[in-house]
PDB file of C-alpha atoms in Angstrom:
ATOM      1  CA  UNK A   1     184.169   1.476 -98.936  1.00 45.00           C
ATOM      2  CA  UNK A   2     187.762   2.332 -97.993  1.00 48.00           C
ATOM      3  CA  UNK A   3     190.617  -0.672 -99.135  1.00 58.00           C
ATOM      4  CA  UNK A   4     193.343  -0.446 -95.890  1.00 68.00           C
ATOM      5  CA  UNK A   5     195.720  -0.689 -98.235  1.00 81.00           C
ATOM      6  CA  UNK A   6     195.577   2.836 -98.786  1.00 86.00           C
ATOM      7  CA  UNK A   7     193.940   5.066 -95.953  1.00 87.00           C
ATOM      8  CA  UNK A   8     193.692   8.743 -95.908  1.00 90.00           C
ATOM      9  CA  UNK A   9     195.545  12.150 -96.794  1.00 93.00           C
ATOM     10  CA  UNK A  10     194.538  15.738 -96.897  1.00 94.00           C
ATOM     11  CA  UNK A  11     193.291  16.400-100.458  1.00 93.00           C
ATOM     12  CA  UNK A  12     194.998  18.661-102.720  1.00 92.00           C
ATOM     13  CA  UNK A  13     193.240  20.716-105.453  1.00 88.00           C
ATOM     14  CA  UNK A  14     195.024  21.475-109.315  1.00 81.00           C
ATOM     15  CA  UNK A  15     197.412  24.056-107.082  1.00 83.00           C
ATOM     16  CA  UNK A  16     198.626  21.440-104.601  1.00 85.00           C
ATOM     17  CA  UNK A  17     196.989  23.053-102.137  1.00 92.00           C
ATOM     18  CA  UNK A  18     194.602  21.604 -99.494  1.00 95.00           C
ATOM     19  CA  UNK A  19     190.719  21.629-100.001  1.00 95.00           C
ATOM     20  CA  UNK A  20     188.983  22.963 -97.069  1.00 95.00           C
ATOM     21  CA  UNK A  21     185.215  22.306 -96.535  1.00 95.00           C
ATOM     22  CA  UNK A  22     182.515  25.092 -96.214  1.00 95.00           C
ATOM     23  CA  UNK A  23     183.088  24.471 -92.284  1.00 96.00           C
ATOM     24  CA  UNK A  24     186.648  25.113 -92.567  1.00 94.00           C
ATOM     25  CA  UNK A  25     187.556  21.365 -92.144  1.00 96.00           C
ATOM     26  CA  UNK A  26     190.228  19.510 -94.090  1.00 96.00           C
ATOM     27  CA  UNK A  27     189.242  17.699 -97.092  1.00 95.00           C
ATOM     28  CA  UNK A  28     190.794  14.137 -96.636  1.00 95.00           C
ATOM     29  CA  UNK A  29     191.402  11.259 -99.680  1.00 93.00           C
ATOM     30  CA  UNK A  30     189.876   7.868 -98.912  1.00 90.00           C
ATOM     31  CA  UNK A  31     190.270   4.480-100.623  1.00 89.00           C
ATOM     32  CA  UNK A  32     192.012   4.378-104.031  1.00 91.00           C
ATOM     33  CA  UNK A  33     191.425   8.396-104.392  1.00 92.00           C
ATOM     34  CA  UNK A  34     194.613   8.476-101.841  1.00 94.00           C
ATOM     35  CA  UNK A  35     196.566   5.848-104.095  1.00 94.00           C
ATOM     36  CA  UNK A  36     195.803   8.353-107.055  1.00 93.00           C
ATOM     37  CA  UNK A  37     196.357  11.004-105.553  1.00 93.00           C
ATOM     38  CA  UNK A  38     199.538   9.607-104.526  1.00 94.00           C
ATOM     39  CA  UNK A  39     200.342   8.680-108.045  1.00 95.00           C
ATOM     40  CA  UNK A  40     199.566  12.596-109.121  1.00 93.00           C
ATOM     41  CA  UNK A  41     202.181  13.586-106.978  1.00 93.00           C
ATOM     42  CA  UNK A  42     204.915  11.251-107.696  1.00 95.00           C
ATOM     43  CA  UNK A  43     204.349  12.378-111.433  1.00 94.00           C
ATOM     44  CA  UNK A  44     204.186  16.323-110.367  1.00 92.00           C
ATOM     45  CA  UNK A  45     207.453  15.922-108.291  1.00 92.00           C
ATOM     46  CA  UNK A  46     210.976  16.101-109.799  1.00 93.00           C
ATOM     47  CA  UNK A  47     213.377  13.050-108.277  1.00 95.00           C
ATOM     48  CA  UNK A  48     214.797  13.812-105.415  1.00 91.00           C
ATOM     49  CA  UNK A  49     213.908  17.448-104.254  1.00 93.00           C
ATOM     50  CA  UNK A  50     212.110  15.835-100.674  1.00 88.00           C
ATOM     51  CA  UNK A  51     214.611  16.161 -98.411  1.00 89.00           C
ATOM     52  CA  UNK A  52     212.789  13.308 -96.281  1.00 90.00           C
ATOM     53  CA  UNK A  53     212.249  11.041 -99.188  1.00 89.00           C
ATOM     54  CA  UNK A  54     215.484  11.123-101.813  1.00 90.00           C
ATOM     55  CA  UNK A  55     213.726   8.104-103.656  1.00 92.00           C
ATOM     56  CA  UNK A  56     210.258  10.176-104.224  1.00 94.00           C
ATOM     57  CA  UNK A  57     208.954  11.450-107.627  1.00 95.00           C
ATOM     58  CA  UNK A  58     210.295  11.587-111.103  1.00 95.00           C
ATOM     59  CA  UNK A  59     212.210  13.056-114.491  1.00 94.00           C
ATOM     60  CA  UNK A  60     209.065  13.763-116.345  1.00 92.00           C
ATOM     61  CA  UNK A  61     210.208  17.548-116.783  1.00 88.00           C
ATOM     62  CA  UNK A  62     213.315  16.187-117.934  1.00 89.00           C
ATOM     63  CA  UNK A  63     212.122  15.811-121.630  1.00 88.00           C
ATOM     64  CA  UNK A  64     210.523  19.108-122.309  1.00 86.00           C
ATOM     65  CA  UNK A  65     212.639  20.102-124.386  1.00 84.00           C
ATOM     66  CA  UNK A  66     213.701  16.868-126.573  1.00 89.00           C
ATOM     67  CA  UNK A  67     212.810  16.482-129.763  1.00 91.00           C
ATOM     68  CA  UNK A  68     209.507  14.345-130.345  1.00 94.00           C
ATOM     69  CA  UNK A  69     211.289  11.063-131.296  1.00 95.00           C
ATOM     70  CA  UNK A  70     210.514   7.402-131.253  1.00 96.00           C
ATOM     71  CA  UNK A  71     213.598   7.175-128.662  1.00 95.00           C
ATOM     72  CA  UNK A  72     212.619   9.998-126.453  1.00 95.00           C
ATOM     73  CA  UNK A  73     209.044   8.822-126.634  1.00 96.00           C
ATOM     74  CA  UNK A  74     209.620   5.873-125.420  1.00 96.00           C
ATOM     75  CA  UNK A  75     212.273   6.660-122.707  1.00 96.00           C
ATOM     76  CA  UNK A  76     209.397   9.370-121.403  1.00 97.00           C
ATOM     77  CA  UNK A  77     206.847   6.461-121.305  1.00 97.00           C
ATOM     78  CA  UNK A  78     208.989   4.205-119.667  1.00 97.00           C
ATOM     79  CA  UNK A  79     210.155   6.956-116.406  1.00 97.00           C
ATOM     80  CA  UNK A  80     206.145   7.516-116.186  1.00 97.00           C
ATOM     81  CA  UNK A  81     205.716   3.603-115.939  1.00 98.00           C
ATOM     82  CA  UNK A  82     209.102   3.323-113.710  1.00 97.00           C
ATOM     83  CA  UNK A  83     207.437   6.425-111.250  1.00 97.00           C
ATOM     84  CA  UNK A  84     203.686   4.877-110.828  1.00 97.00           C
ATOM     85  CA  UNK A  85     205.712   1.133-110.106  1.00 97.00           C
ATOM     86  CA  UNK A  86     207.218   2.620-107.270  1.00 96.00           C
ATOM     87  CA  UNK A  87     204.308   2.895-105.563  1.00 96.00           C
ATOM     88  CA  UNK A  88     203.981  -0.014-103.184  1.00 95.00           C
ATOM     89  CA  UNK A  89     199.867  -0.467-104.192  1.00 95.00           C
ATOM     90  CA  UNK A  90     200.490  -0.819-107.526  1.00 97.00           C
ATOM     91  CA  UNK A  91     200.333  -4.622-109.012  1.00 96.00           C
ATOM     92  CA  UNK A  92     204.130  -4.412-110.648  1.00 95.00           C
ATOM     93  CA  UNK A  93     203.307  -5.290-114.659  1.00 96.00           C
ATOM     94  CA  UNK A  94     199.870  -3.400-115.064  1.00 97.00           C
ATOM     95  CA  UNK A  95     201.743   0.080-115.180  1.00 97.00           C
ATOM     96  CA  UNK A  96     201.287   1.107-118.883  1.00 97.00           C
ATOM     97  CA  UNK A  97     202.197   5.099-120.432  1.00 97.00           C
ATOM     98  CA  UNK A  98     201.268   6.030-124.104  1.00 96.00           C
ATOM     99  CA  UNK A  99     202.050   9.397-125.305  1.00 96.00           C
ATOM    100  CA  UNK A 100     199.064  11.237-126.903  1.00 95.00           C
ATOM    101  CA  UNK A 101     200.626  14.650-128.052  1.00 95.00           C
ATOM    102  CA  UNK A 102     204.340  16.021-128.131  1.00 95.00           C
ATOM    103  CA  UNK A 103     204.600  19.175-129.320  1.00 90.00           C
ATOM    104  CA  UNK A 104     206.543  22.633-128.721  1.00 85.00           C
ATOM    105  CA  UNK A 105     203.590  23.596-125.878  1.00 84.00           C
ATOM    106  CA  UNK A 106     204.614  20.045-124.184  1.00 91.00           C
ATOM    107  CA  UNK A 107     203.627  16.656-123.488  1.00 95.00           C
ATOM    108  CA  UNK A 108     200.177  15.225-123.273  1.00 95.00           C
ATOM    109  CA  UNK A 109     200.193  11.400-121.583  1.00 96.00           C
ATOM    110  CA  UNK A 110     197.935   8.567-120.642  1.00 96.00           C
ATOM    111  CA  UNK A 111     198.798   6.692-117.679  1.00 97.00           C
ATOM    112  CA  UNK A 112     196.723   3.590-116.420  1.00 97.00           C
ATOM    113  CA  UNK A 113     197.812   1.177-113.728  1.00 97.00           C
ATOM    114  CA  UNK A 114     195.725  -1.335-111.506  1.00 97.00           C
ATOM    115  CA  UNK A 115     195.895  -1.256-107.290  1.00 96.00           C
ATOM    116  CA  UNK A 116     196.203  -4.405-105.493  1.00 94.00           C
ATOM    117  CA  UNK A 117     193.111  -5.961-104.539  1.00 90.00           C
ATOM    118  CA  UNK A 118     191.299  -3.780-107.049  1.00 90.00           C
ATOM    119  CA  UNK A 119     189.202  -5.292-109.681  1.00 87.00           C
ATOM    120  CA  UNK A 120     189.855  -2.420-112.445  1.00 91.00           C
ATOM    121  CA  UNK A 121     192.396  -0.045-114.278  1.00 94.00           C
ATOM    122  CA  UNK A 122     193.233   3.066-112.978  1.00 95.00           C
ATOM    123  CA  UNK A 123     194.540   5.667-115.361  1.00 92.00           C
ATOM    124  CA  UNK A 124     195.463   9.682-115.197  1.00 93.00           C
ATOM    125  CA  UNK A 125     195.730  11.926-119.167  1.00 93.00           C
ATOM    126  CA  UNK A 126     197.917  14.812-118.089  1.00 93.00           C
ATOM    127  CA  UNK A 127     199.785  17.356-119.359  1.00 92.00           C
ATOM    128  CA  UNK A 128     203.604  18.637-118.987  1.00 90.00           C
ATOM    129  CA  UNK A 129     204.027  21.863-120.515  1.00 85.00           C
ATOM    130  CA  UNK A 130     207.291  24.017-121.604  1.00 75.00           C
ATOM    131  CA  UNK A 131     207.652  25.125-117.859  1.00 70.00           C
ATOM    132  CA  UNK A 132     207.593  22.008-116.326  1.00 60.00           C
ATOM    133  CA  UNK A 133     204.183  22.465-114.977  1.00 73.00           C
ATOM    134  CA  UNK A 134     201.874  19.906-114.863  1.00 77.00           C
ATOM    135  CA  UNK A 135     198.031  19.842-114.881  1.00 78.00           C
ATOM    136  CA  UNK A 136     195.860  16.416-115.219  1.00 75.00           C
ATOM    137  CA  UNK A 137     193.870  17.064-118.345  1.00 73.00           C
ATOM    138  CA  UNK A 138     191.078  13.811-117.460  1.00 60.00           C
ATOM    139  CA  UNK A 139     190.129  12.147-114.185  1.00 54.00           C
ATOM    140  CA  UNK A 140     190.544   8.707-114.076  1.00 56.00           C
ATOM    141  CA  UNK A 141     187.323   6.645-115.342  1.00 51.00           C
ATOM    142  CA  UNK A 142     185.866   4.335-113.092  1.00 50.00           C
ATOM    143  CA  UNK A 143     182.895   1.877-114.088  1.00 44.00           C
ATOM    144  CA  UNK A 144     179.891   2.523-112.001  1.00 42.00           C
ATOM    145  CA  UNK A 145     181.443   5.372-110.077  1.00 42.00           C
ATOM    146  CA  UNK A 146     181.739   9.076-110.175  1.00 38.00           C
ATOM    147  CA  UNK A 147     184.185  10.641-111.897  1.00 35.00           C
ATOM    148  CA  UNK A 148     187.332  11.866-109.372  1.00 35.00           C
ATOM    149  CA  UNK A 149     188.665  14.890-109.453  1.00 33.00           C
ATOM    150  CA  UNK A 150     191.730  16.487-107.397  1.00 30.00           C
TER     151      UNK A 150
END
């Protein structure tokens, strides 16, 4: 069942590019997979470098190379939390970011959040690594649903 709230995009594989079907047809997002997918993006995007949306992304890659402290921890948590908010879908207080690993290969992250109208948490464990490349390391857990991956 698709939520309007969210309707459909062209899915994107680990590359950001599009999945085709065996008949050569676009893949397309529906329901919350387009929300997360969304989310994925923001994340995977530095701030600003749309030229048709300034306000779009974020400064994960910005902290690569700081030093694993309770400071820069938390100010990495807080621009993943200040990235998914900006997403209109997203109930503004549920967005939550806990740092799992920080090391001199990179970052490792959990990310939860919960849509409007949506009934459960959301969440995203990815990885930011020396380059500034990003790859999600877990698809989000859903109760009673298969696991989504893009």
């Amino acid at each position: 069942m698709s939520i309007a709230i969210f309707a459909q995009d062209i899915a994107l594989d680990d590359t950001l590019q599009a999945k085709v079907a065996a008949d050569g047809t676009l893949v397309l997002t529906d329901g919350v997979d387009t929300g997360i997918q969304d989310i994925w993006l923001a994340l995977r995007t530095y701030l600003g470098t749309l030229f048709y949306h300034k306000d779009f992304g974020s400064l994960v890659p910005d902290w690569i190379k700081e030093e694993s402290n309770p400071s820069s921890r938390l100010a990495f948590a807080l621009e993943v939390q200040r990235t998914i908010r900006t997403d209109p879908r997203v109930v503004v207080g549920s967005e939550r970011c806990k740092v799992i690993a920080w090391d001199k290969m990179g970052i490792t992250a959990e990310a939860a959040w919960r849509f409007i109208d949506v009934d459960h948490e959301y969440n995203l464990t990815f990885a930011v690594n020396e380059t500034g490349k990003m790859k999600q390391v877990l698809a989000d857990a859903k109760p009673n649903a298969n696991t989504t991956s893009f």
